[in-house]
mmCIF file with all atom_site columns, C-alpha atoms in Angstrom:
data_model
loop_
_atom_site.group_PDB
_atom_site.id
_atom_site.type_symbol
_atom_site.label_atom_id
_atom_site.label_alt_id
_atom_site.label_comp_id
_atom_site.label_asym_id
_atom_site.label_entity_id
_atom_site.label_seq_id
_atom_site.pdbx_PDB_ins_code
_atom_site.Cartn_x
_atom_site.Cartn_y
_atom_site.Cartn_z
_atom_site.occupancy
_atom_site.B_iso_or_equiv
_atom_site.pdbx_formal_charge
_atom_site.auth_seq_id
_atom_site.auth_comp_id
_atom_site.auth_asym_id
_atom_site.auth_atom_id
_atom_site.pdbx_PDB_model_num
ATOM 1   C CA . MET L 1 1   ? 0.039   -0.201 0.264   1.00 89.00 ? 1   MET L CA 1
ATOM 2   C CA . THR L 1 2   ? 1.536   3.079  -1.168  1.00 95.00 ? 2   THR L CA 1
ATOM 3   C CA . MET L 1 3   ? 0.287   5.943  0.860   1.00 97.00 ? 3   MET L CA 1
ATOM 4   C CA . LEU L 1 4   ? 0.310   9.342  -1.490  1.00 98.00 ? 4   LEU L CA 1
ATOM 5   C CA . ILE L 1 5   ? 0.482   12.933 -0.142  1.00 98.00 ? 5   ILE L CA 1
ATOM 6   C CA . PRO L 1 6   ? 0.087   15.367 -2.164  1.00 97.00 ? 6   PRO L CA 1
ATOM 7   C CA . LEU L 1 7   ? 2.155   18.226 -0.193  1.00 96.00 ? 7   LEU L CA 1
ATOM 8   C CA . TYR L 1 8   ? 1.090   21.287 -2.322  1.00 97.00 ? 8   TYR L CA 1
ATOM 9   C CA . VAL L 1 9   ? 1.345   24.197 0.017   1.00 96.00 ? 9   VAL L CA 1
ATOM 10  C CA . HIS L 1 10  ? 4.936   25.864 0.123   1.00 96.00 ? 10  HIS L CA 1
ATOM 11  C CA . PRO L 1 11  ? 7.091   25.264 2.835   1.00 97.00 ? 11  PRO L CA 1
ATOM 12  C CA . LEU L 1 12  ? 7.022   28.854 4.105   1.00 97.00 ? 12  LEU L CA 1
ATOM 13  C CA . VAL L 1 13  ? 3.042   28.756 4.221   1.00 97.00 ? 13  VAL L CA 1
ATOM 14  C CA . ASP L 1 14  ? 2.234   25.484 6.990   1.00 96.00 ? 14  ASP L CA 1
ATOM 15  C CA . PRO L 1 15  ? 5.907   24.311 7.654   1.00 96.00 ? 15  PRO L CA 1
ATOM 16  C CA . ASP L 1 16  ? 3.748   22.067 10.322  1.00 96.00 ? 16  ASP L CA 1
ATOM 17  C CA . ALA L 1 17  ? 2.716   20.083 7.354   1.00 97.00 ? 17  ALA L CA 1
ATOM 18  C CA . TRP L 1 18  ? 6.235   19.780 5.911   1.00 97.00 ? 18  TRP L CA 1
ATOM 19  C CA . ARG L 1 19  ? 7.320   18.446 9.414   1.00 96.00 ? 19  ARG L CA 1
ATOM 20  C CA . ALA L 1 20  ? 4.233   15.906 9.328   1.00 97.00 ? 20  ALA L CA 1
ATOM 21  C CA . VAL L 1 21  ? 5.657   14.182 6.391   1.00 97.00 ? 21  VAL L CA 1
ATOM 22  C CA . ALA L 1 22  ? 8.478   13.885 7.514   1.00 97.00 ? 22  ALA L CA 1
ATOM 23  C CA . ALA L 1 23  ? 7.522   12.649 11.039  1.00 96.00 ? 23  ALA L CA 1
ATOM 24  C CA . ALA L 1 24  ? 5.510   10.450 8.778   1.00 96.00 ? 24  ALA L CA 1
ATOM 25  C CA . GLY L 1 25  ? 8.993   8.957  7.180   1.00 97.00 ? 25  GLY L CA 1
ATOM 26  C CA . PRO L 1 26  ? 8.875   5.994  4.181   1.00 97.00 ? 26  PRO L CA 1
ATOM 27  C CA . PHE L 1 27  ? 5.131   5.096  5.340   1.00 96.00 ? 27  PHE L CA 1
ATOM 28  C CA . VAL L 1 28  ? 4.011   8.201  2.997   1.00 98.00 ? 28  VAL L CA 1
ATOM 29  C CA . THR L 1 29  ? 5.400   9.501  -0.856  1.00 98.00 ? 29  THR L CA 1
ATOM 30  C CA . ALA L 1 30  ? 5.036   12.792 -1.036  1.00 98.00 ? 30  ALA L CA 1
ATOM 31  C CA . ILE L 1 31  ? 3.904   14.728 -4.207  1.00 98.00 ? 31  ILE L CA 1
ATOM 32  C CA . VAL L 1 32  ? 5.923   17.916 -4.152  1.00 98.00 ? 32  VAL L CA 1
ATOM 33  C CA . ASN L 1 33  ? 4.368   20.750 -6.895  1.00 98.00 ? 33  ASN L CA 1
ATOM 34  C CA . VAL L 1 34  ? 6.530   23.945 -6.386  1.00 97.00 ? 34  VAL L CA 1
ATOM 35  C CA . HIS L 1 35  ? 4.304   26.207 -8.879  1.00 95.00 ? 35  HIS L CA 1
ATOM 36  C CA . ASN L 1 36  ? 2.138   23.764 -10.722 1.00 95.00 ? 36  ASN L CA 1
ATOM 37  C CA . GLY L 1 37  ? 5.262   21.606 -11.580 1.00 97.00 ? 37  GLY L CA 1
ATOM 38  C CA . PRO L 1 38  ? 9.200   22.782 -10.430 1.00 97.00 ? 38  PRO L CA 1
ATOM 39  C CA . GLY L 1 39  ? 8.523   26.250 -11.334 1.00 94.00 ? 39  GLY L CA 1
ATOM 40  C CA . GLY L 1 40  ? 11.186  28.393 -13.543 1.00 90.00 ? 40  GLY L CA 1
ATOM 41  C CA . ASP L 1 41  ? 13.401  29.102 -10.781 1.00 92.00 ? 41  ASP L CA 1
ATOM 42  C CA . LEU L 1 42  ? 14.554  27.028 -7.895  1.00 94.00 ? 42  LEU L CA 1
ATOM 43  C CA . ASP L 1 43  ? 13.390  27.772 -5.066  1.00 96.00 ? 43  ASP L CA 1
ATOM 44  C CA . ALA L 1 44  ? 15.726  27.820 -1.766  1.00 96.00 ? 44  ALA L CA 1
ATOM 45  C CA . SER L 1 45  ? 12.925  26.997 0.233   1.00 97.00 ? 45  SER L CA 1
ATOM 46  C CA . TYR L 1 46  ? 12.053  23.750 -1.429  1.00 98.00 ? 46  TYR L CA 1
ATOM 47  C CA . VAL L 1 47  ? 15.287  22.409 -1.523  1.00 97.00 ? 47  VAL L CA 1
ATOM 48  C CA . GLU L 1 48  ? 15.884  22.849 2.040   1.00 97.00 ? 48  GLU L CA 1
ATOM 49  C CA . ALA L 1 49  ? 11.873  21.514 2.501   1.00 98.00 ? 49  ALA L CA 1
ATOM 50  C CA . THR L 1 50  ? 13.095  18.541 0.381   1.00 98.00 ? 50  THR L CA 1
ATOM 51  C CA . GLU L 1 51  ? 16.352  17.993 1.934   1.00 98.00 ? 51  GLU L CA 1
ATOM 52  C CA . LEU L 1 52  ? 13.697  17.416 4.770   1.00 97.00 ? 52  LEU L CA 1
ATOM 53  C CA . LEU L 1 53  ? 12.309  14.970 3.947   1.00 98.00 ? 53  LEU L CA 1
ATOM 54  C CA . ARG L 1 54  ? 14.665  13.395 2.292   1.00 98.00 ? 54  ARG L CA 1
ATOM 55  C CA . ALA L 1 55  ? 16.920  13.021 5.279   1.00 98.00 ? 55  ALA L CA 1
ATOM 56  C CA . ALA L 1 56  ? 13.644  11.458 7.248   1.00 97.00 ? 56  ALA L CA 1
ATOM 57  C CA . ARG L 1 57  ? 13.831  8.827  3.628   1.00 98.00 ? 57  ARG L CA 1
ATOM 58  C CA . VAL L 1 58  ? 10.553  9.723  2.827   1.00 98.00 ? 58  VAL L CA 1
ATOM 59  C CA . PRO L 1 59  ? 9.880   9.280  -1.419  1.00 98.00 ? 59  PRO L CA 1
ATOM 60  C CA . MET L 1 60  ? 9.421   12.315 -3.527  1.00 98.00 ? 60  MET L CA 1
ATOM 61  C CA . LEU L 1 61  ? 7.389   12.515 -6.675  1.00 98.00 ? 61  LEU L CA 1
ATOM 62  C CA . GLY L 1 62  ? 7.896   16.434 -8.863  1.00 98.00 ? 62  GLY L CA 1
ATOM 63  C CA . TYR L 1 63  ? 4.245   17.210 -9.670  1.00 98.00 ? 63  TYR L CA 1
ATOM 64  C CA . VAL L 1 64  ? 3.821   17.707 -13.517 1.00 98.00 ? 64  VAL L CA 1
ATOM 65  C CA . ASP L 1 65  ? 1.273   18.514 -15.388 1.00 98.00 ? 65  ASP L CA 1
ATOM 66  C CA . LEU L 1 66  ? -0.204  16.952 -18.696 1.00 98.00 ? 66  LEU L CA 1
ATOM 67  C CA . SER L 1 67  ? -3.046  18.963 -18.867 1.00 97.00 ? 67  SER L CA 1
ATOM 68  C CA . TYR L 1 68  ? -4.907  16.341 -20.685 1.00 96.00 ? 68  TYR L CA 1
ATOM 69  C CA . GLN L 1 69  ? -2.087  16.427 -23.943 1.00 93.00 ? 69  GLN L CA 1
ATOM 70  C CA . ARG L 1 70  ? -2.764  20.394 -24.167 1.00 95.00 ? 70  ARG L CA 1
ATOM 71  C CA . ARG L 1 71  ? 0.565   20.961 -22.381 1.00 95.00 ? 71  ARG L CA 1
ATOM 72  C CA . SER L 1 72  ? 3.594   19.696 -25.911 1.00 95.00 ? 72  SER L CA 1
ATOM 73  C CA . GLU L 1 73  ? 6.054   17.724 -25.406 1.00 95.00 ? 73  GLU L CA 1
ATOM 74  C CA . ASP L 1 74  ? 8.698   20.053 -25.227 1.00 96.00 ? 74  ASP L CA 1
ATOM 75  C CA . GLU L 1 75  ? 7.218   21.849 -22.814 1.00 97.00 ? 75  GLU L CA 1
ATOM 76  C CA . VAL L 1 76  ? 6.511   18.488 -20.441 1.00 97.00 ? 76  VAL L CA 1
ATOM 77  C CA . GLU L 1 77  ? 10.032  17.706 -20.975 1.00 96.00 ? 77  GLU L CA 1
ATOM 78  C CA . ARG L 1 78  ? 11.453  20.673 -19.822 1.00 97.00 ? 78  ARG L CA 1
ATOM 79  C CA . ASP L 1 79  ? 9.803   19.994 -16.910 1.00 98.00 ? 79  ASP L CA 1
ATOM 80  C CA . LEU L 1 80  ? 11.089  16.964 -15.882 1.00 97.00 ? 80  LEU L CA 1
ATOM 81  C CA . VAL L 1 81  ? 15.042  17.921 -16.517 1.00 96.00 ? 81  VAL L CA 1
ATOM 82  C CA . ALA L 1 82  ? 13.869  20.734 -13.948 1.00 97.00 ? 82  ALA L CA 1
ATOM 83  C CA . TRP L 1 83  ? 12.841  18.777 -11.241 1.00 97.00 ? 83  TRP L CA 1
ATOM 84  C CA . HIS L 1 84  ? 16.531  16.860 -11.348 1.00 96.00 ? 84  HIS L CA 1
ATOM 85  C CA . ARG L 1 85  ? 17.162  20.097 -9.605  1.00 96.00 ? 85  ARG L CA 1
ATOM 86  C CA . TYR L 1 86  ? 15.333  18.683 -5.840  1.00 97.00 ? 86  TYR L CA 1
ATOM 87  C CA . PRO L 1 87  ? 16.120  15.219 -4.410  1.00 97.00 ? 87  PRO L CA 1
ATOM 88  C CA . VAL L 1 88  ? 12.432  13.222 -6.244  1.00 98.00 ? 88  VAL L CA 1
ATOM 89  C CA . GLU L 1 89  ? 12.943  9.998  -7.077  1.00 96.00 ? 89  GLU L CA 1
ATOM 90  C CA . GLY L 1 90  ? 9.783   10.092 -9.615  1.00 98.00 ? 90  GLY L CA 1
ATOM 91  C CA . ILE L 1 91  ? 7.261   11.562 -11.498 1.00 98.00 ? 91  ILE L CA 1
ATOM 92  C CA . PHE L 1 92  ? 3.533   12.204 -10.481 1.00 98.00 ? 92  PHE L CA 1
ATOM 93  C CA . PHE L 1 93  ? 2.309   13.225 -13.854 1.00 98.00 ? 93  PHE L CA 1
ATOM 94  C CA . ASP L 1 94  ? -1.254  14.719 -13.453 1.00 98.00 ? 94  ASP L CA 1
ATOM 95  C CA . GLN L 1 95  ? -4.292  15.642 -16.269 1.00 98.00 ? 95  GLN L CA 1
ATOM 96  C CA . VAL L 1 96  ? -3.599  12.377 -17.982 1.00 98.00 ? 96  VAL L CA 1
ATOM 97  C CA . PRO L 1 97  ? -5.161  11.619 -20.727 1.00 98.00 ? 97  PRO L CA 1
ATOM 98  C CA . THR L 1 98  ? -7.229  8.474  -21.312 1.00 98.00 ? 98  THR L CA 1
ATOM 99  C CA . ASP L 1 99  ? -7.700  7.391  -24.591 1.00 96.00 ? 99  ASP L CA 1
ATOM 100 C CA . PRO L 1 100 ? -5.479  5.321  -26.795 1.00 96.00 ? 100 PRO L CA 1
ATOM 101 C CA . ALA L 1 101 ? -4.865  8.122  -29.664 1.00 96.00 ? 101 ALA L CA 1
ATOM 102 C CA . ALA L 1 102 ? -2.253  9.930  -26.412 1.00 97.00 ? 102 ALA L CA 1
ATOM 103 C CA . LEU L 1 103 ? -0.895  6.458  -25.646 1.00 97.00 ? 103 LEU L CA 1
ATOM 104 C CA . LEU L 1 104 ? 2.210   6.842  -27.454 1.00 97.00 ? 104 LEU L CA 1
ATOM 105 C CA . THR L 1 105 ? 3.367   9.990  -26.517 1.00 96.00 ? 105 THR L CA 1
ATOM 106 C CA . VAL L 1 106 ? 2.652   9.135  -22.303 1.00 97.00 ? 106 VAL L CA 1
ATOM 107 C CA . ALA L 1 107 ? 4.510   6.405  -23.108 1.00 97.00 ? 107 ALA L CA 1
ATOM 108 C CA . ARG L 1 108 ? 7.613   8.067  -24.848 1.00 96.00 ? 108 ARG L CA 1
ATOM 109 C CA . LEU L 1 109 ? 7.396   10.611 -21.176 1.00 97.00 ? 109 LEU L CA 1
ATOM 110 C CA . THR L 1 110 ? 7.449   8.025  -18.080 1.00 97.00 ? 110 THR L CA 1
ATOM 111 C CA . ARG L 1 111 ? 10.183  6.381  -19.896 1.00 95.00 ? 111 ARG L CA 1
ATOM 112 C CA . ARG L 1 112 ? 11.458  9.758  -19.398 1.00 94.00 ? 112 ARG L CA 1
ATOM 113 C CA . THR L 1 113 ? 11.724  9.740  -15.748 1.00 93.00 ? 113 THR L CA 1
ATOM 114 C CA . GLY L 1 114 ? 14.651  7.320  -14.781 1.00 85.00 ? 114 GLY L CA 1
ATOM 115 C CA . GLY L 1 115 ? 12.059  6.684  -11.425 1.00 94.00 ? 115 GLY L CA 1
ATOM 116 C CA . MET L 1 116 ? 8.662   5.808  -10.057 1.00 97.00 ? 116 MET L CA 1
ATOM 117 C CA . VAL L 1 117 ? 5.644   6.570  -12.003 1.00 98.00 ? 117 VAL L CA 1
ATOM 118 C CA . VAL L 1 118 ? 2.380   7.697  -10.805 1.00 98.00 ? 118 VAL L CA 1
ATOM 119 C CA . LEU L 1 119 ? -0.528  8.141  -13.389 1.00 98.00 ? 119 LEU L CA 1
ATOM 120 C CA . ASN L 1 120 ? -3.201  10.425 -12.885 1.00 98.00 ? 120 ASN L CA 1
ATOM 121 C CA . PRO L 1 121 ? -6.850  10.464 -15.313 1.00 98.00 ? 121 PRO L CA 1
ATOM 122 C CA . GLY L 1 122 ? -8.790  10.488 -12.682 1.00 98.00 ? 122 GLY L CA 1
ATOM 123 C CA . THR L 1 123 ? -10.400 7.849  -13.950 1.00 97.00 ? 123 THR L CA 1
ATOM 124 C CA . ARG L 1 124 ? -10.044 4.578  -15.470 1.00 96.00 ? 124 ARG L CA 1
ATOM 125 C CA . PRO L 1 125 ? -8.430  5.099  -18.770 1.00 98.00 ? 125 PRO L CA 1
ATOM 126 C CA . HIS L 1 126 ? -7.982  2.512  -21.386 1.00 97.00 ? 126 HIS L CA 1
ATOM 127 C CA . PRO L 1 127 ? -6.232  -0.490 -20.464 1.00 97.00 ? 127 PRO L CA 1
ATOM 128 C CA . ALA L 1 128 ? -2.936  -0.110 -22.398 1.00 97.00 ? 128 ALA L CA 1
ATOM 129 C CA . TYR L 1 129 ? -2.367  2.260  -19.672 1.00 98.00 ? 129 TYR L CA 1
ATOM 130 C CA . ALA L 1 130 ? -1.724  0.054  -17.010 1.00 96.00 ? 130 ALA L CA 1
ATOM 131 C CA . PRO L 1 131 ? 1.703   -0.922 -18.121 1.00 97.00 ? 131 PRO L CA 1
ATOM 132 C CA . LEU L 1 132 ? 3.256   2.532  -18.083 1.00 97.00 ? 132 LEU L CA 1
ATOM 133 C CA . ALA L 1 133 ? 3.338   3.453  -14.558 1.00 98.00 ? 133 ALA L CA 1
ATOM 134 C CA . ASP L 1 134 ? 3.983   1.448  -10.810 1.00 97.00 ? 134 ASP L CA 1
ATOM 135 C CA . LEU L 1 135 ? 0.160   3.389  -9.800  1.00 98.00 ? 135 LEU L CA 1
ATOM 136 C CA . ILE L 1 136 ? -2.612  5.156  -11.749 1.00 98.00 ? 136 ILE L CA 1
ATOM 137 C CA . CYS L 1 137 ? -5.106  6.879  -10.276 1.00 98.00 ? 137 CYS L CA 1
ATOM 138 C CA . THR L 1 138 ? -8.174  5.270  -11.424 1.00 98.00 ? 138 THR L CA 1
ATOM 139 C CA . PHE L 1 139 ? -10.273 7.548  -8.870  1.00 98.00 ? 139 PHE L CA 1
ATOM 140 C CA . GLU L 1 140 ? -10.412 11.330 -8.123  1.00 98.00 ? 140 GLU L CA 1
ATOM 141 C CA . GLY L 1 141 ? -13.217 12.787 -6.047  1.00 98.00 ? 141 GLY L CA 1
ATOM 142 C CA . SER L 1 142 ? -15.055 13.077 -2.606  1.00 98.00 ? 142 SER L CA 1
ATOM 143 C CA . TRP L 1 143 ? -16.126 10.461 -0.452  1.00 98.00 ? 143 TRP L CA 1
ATOM 144 C CA . ALA L 1 144 ? -19.898 10.606 -0.808  1.00 97.00 ? 144 ALA L CA 1
ATOM 145 C CA . ALA L 1 145 ? -18.945 9.485  -4.778  1.00 97.00 ? 145 ALA L CA 1
ATOM 146 C CA . TYR L 1 146 ? -16.531 7.095  -3.440  1.00 98.00 ? 146 TYR L CA 1
ATOM 147 C CA . ARG L 1 147 ? -18.401 5.690  -0.884  1.00 94.00 ? 147 ARG L CA 1
ATOM 148 C CA . HIS L 1 148 ? -21.265 4.099  -4.011  1.00 92.00 ? 148 HIS L CA 1
ATOM 149 C CA . LEU L 1 149 ? -19.084 2.762  -5.555  1.00 93.00 ? 149 LEU L CA 1
ATOM 150 C CA . PRO L 1 150 ? -18.845 -0.969 -6.146  1.00 92.00 ? 150 PRO L CA 1
ATOM 151 C CA . ASP L 1 151 ? -17.255 -2.534 -3.265  1.00 91.00 ? 151 ASP L CA 1
ATOM 152 C CA . GLU L 1 152 ? -14.895 -4.836 -5.788  1.00 93.00 ? 152 GLU L CA 1
ATOM 153 C CA . PRO L 1 153 ? -11.030 -4.902 -6.134  1.00 94.00 ? 153 PRO L CA 1
ATOM 154 C CA . ASP L 1 154 ? -9.875  -2.015 -9.290  1.00 96.00 ? 154 ASP L CA 1
ATOM 155 C CA . TRP L 1 155 ? -6.926  -2.741 -11.249 1.00 96.00 ? 155 TRP L CA 1
ATOM 156 C CA . PRO L 1 156 ? -3.152  -4.287 -8.794  1.00 95.00 ? 156 PRO L CA 1
ATOM 157 C CA . ASN L 1 157 ? -1.821  -1.013 -9.488  1.00 97.00 ? 157 ASN L CA 1
ATOM 158 C CA . ALA L 1 158 ? -4.690  1.665  -8.783  1.00 98.00 ? 158 ALA L CA 1
ATOM 159 C CA . ALA L 1 159 ? -4.857  3.672  -6.582  1.00 98.00 ? 159 ALA L CA 1
ATOM 160 C CA . HIS L 1 160 ? -7.925  6.127  -5.185  1.00 98.00 ? 160 HIS L CA 1
ATOM 161 C CA . LEU L 1 161 ? -7.661  9.906  -4.503  1.00 98.00 ? 161 LEU L CA 1
ATOM 162 C CA . ILE L 1 162 ? -10.421 10.638 -2.108  1.00 98.00 ? 162 ILE L CA 1
ATOM 163 C CA . TYR L 1 163 ? -11.158 14.345 -0.762  1.00 98.00 ? 163 TYR L CA 1
ATOM 164 C CA . GLY L 1 164 ? -13.494 15.438 1.584   1.00 98.00 ? 164 GLY L CA 1
ATOM 165 C CA . VAL L 1 165 ? -13.678 13.210 4.245   1.00 98.00 ? 165 VAL L CA 1
ATOM 166 C CA . ASP L 1 166 ? -15.544 13.417 7.837   1.00 96.00 ? 166 ASP L CA 1
ATOM 167 C CA . SER L 1 167 ? -13.421 12.624 10.815  1.00 93.00 ? 167 SER L CA 1
ATOM 168 C CA . TRP L 1 168 ? -15.655 9.694  11.969  1.00 96.00 ? 168 TRP L CA 1
ATOM 169 C CA . ASP L 1 169 ? -15.603 8.038  8.280   1.00 97.00 ? 169 ASP L CA 1
ATOM 170 C CA . LEU L 1 170 ? -11.779 8.161  8.184   1.00 97.00 ? 170 LEU L CA 1
ATOM 171 C CA . PRO L 1 171 ? -10.896 4.956  9.569   1.00 96.00 ? 171 PRO L CA 1
ATOM 172 C CA . GLU L 1 172 ? -13.550 3.212  6.798   1.00 97.00 ? 172 GLU L CA 1
ATOM 173 C CA . ALA L 1 173 ? -12.348 5.507  3.735   1.00 97.00 ? 173 ALA L CA 1
ATOM 174 C CA . HIS L 1 174 ? -8.629  3.915  5.004   1.00 97.00 ? 174 HIS L CA 1
ATOM 175 C CA . ALA L 1 175 ? -10.398 0.501  5.135   1.00 97.00 ? 175 ALA L CA 1
ATOM 176 C CA . ARG L 1 176 ? -12.245 1.039  1.595   1.00 97.00 ? 176 ARG L CA 1
ATOM 177 C CA . MET L 1 177 ? -9.469  2.293  -0.479  1.00 97.00 ? 177 MET L CA 1
ATOM 178 C CA . THR L 1 178 ? -7.013  -0.918 1.249   1.00 96.00 ? 178 THR L CA 1
ATOM 179 C CA . ARG L 1 179 ? -9.460  -3.410 -0.115  1.00 96.00 ? 179 ARG L CA 1
ATOM 180 C CA . LEU L 1 180 ? -10.116 -2.147 -3.445  1.00 97.00 ? 180 LEU L CA 1
ATOM 181 C CA . ALA L 1 181 ? -6.385  -0.082 -4.728  1.00 97.00 ? 181 ALA L CA 1
ATOM 182 C CA . GLY L 1 182 ? -2.890  -0.993 -4.197  1.00 94.00 ? 182 GLY L CA 1
ATOM 183 C CA . GLY L 1 183 ? -2.286  2.966  -3.005  1.00 95.00 ? 183 GLY L CA 1
ATOM 184 C CA . GLY L 1 184 ? -3.539  6.506  -2.878  1.00 98.00 ? 184 GLY L CA 1
ATOM 185 C CA . LEU L 1 185 ? -5.009  9.334  -0.277  1.00 98.00 ? 185 LEU L CA 1
ATOM 186 C CA . VAL L 1 186 ? -7.426  9.392  1.951   1.00 98.00 ? 186 VAL L CA 1
ATOM 187 C CA . THR L 1 187 ? -8.342  13.302 3.205   1.00 98.00 ? 187 THR L CA 1
ATOM 188 C CA . ASP L 1 188 ? -10.397 14.945 5.513   1.00 97.00 ? 188 ASP L CA 1
ATOM 189 C CA . LEU L 1 189 ? -9.633  18.598 3.110   1.00 97.00 ? 189 LEU L CA 1
ATOM 190 C CA . ASP L 1 190 ? -11.858 19.092 0.717   1.00 97.00 ? 190 ASP L CA 1
ATOM 191 C CA . MET L 1 191 ? -12.567 20.840 -2.162  1.00 97.00 ? 191 MET L CA 1
ATOM 192 C CA . PRO L 1 192 ? -11.778 23.751 -3.724  1.00 96.00 ? 192 PRO L CA 1
ATOM 193 C CA . LEU L 1 193 ? -8.099  22.712 -2.809  1.00 95.00 ? 193 LEU L CA 1
ATOM 194 C CA . PRO L 1 194 ? -7.918  19.450 -1.302  1.00 97.00 ? 194 PRO L CA 1
ATOM 195 C CA . TYR L 1 195 ? -4.008  19.288 -1.235  1.00 97.00 ? 195 TYR L CA 1
ATOM 196 C CA . CYS L 1 196 ? -3.232  22.476 -0.311  1.00 95.00 ? 196 CYS L CA 1
ATOM 197 C CA . GLY L 1 197 ? -1.636  21.166 3.236   1.00 94.00 ? 197 GLY L CA 1
ATOM 198 C CA . VAL L 1 198 ? -1.921  17.605 4.456   1.00 97.00 ? 198 VAL L CA 1
ATOM 199 C CA . PRO L 1 199 ? -4.614  15.443 6.075   1.00 97.00 ? 199 PRO L CA 1
ATOM 200 C CA . SER L 1 200 ? -5.441  15.974 9.783   1.00 95.00 ? 200 SER L CA 1
ATOM 201 C CA . TRP L 1 201 ? -4.686  12.390 10.344  1.00 95.00 ? 201 TRP L CA 1
ATOM 202 C CA . LEU L 1 202 ? -1.146  12.827 9.478   1.00 96.00 ? 202 LEU L CA 1
ATOM 203 C CA . ARG L 1 203 ? -0.974  15.927 11.295  1.00 92.00 ? 203 ARG L CA 1
ATOM 204 C CA . ALA L 1 204 ? -1.855  14.071 14.454  1.00 90.00 ? 204 ALA L CA 1
ATOM 205 C CA . THR L 1 205 ? 0.458   11.542 14.340  1.00 78.00 ? 205 THR L CA 1
ATOM 206 C CA . ALA L 1 206 ? 2.833   13.293 14.339  1.00 72.00 ? 206 ALA L CA 1
ATOM 207 C CA . ALA L 1 207 ? 1.854   15.432 16.768  1.00 68.00 ? 207 ALA L CA 1
ATOM 208 C CA . VAL L 1 208 ? 2.333   12.070 18.589  1.00 53.00 ? 208 VAL L CA 1
ATOM 209 C CA . GLN L 1 209 ? 5.932   11.334 17.789  1.00 62.00 ? 209 GLN L CA 1
ATOM 210 C CA . ARG L 1 210 ? 7.013   14.415 18.693  1.00 57.00 ? 210 ARG L CA 1
#
């Protein structure tokens, strides 16, 4: 089970969120997003924050937006190169297309990552996408929607991103995700910014460890 933690908050805005992820160590995999990707310039705050996570042995993935193939391959490749400035161990591709026509493009990009690959189409793509990644996020949505999905296992490398979970439903949501997928996220943060911070359960765990 790979627990993905999208960490889309600046280290200076919410340093406690970064410390909570560091406290979790290799139990979680952080998705780092400087500015809708690696950003244009090296950010010293992110250098320091990612070094904190590396010292805690937290695996990190760099965020890259495919924008459902609206971005050119050259733009995406520049992001892949720019992530070499930070100690990430793979790439989280967001807004991944789902149709066979984009398959070869996505395959070329995943081969250039040199590490762990997570694809996030947010829904189940064409089955030919399955071999391209370590994990594929075949569900991204609210707990209200997730709890009404059929209680059947997804693809072996499927991940589910579930937000808006009431605090009293967190154990049920974790158990359901564990039955249905090979990884993902359960968070009580909700729209419009469900990834701007970390789940309350992670903060609570870090507080107990201090």
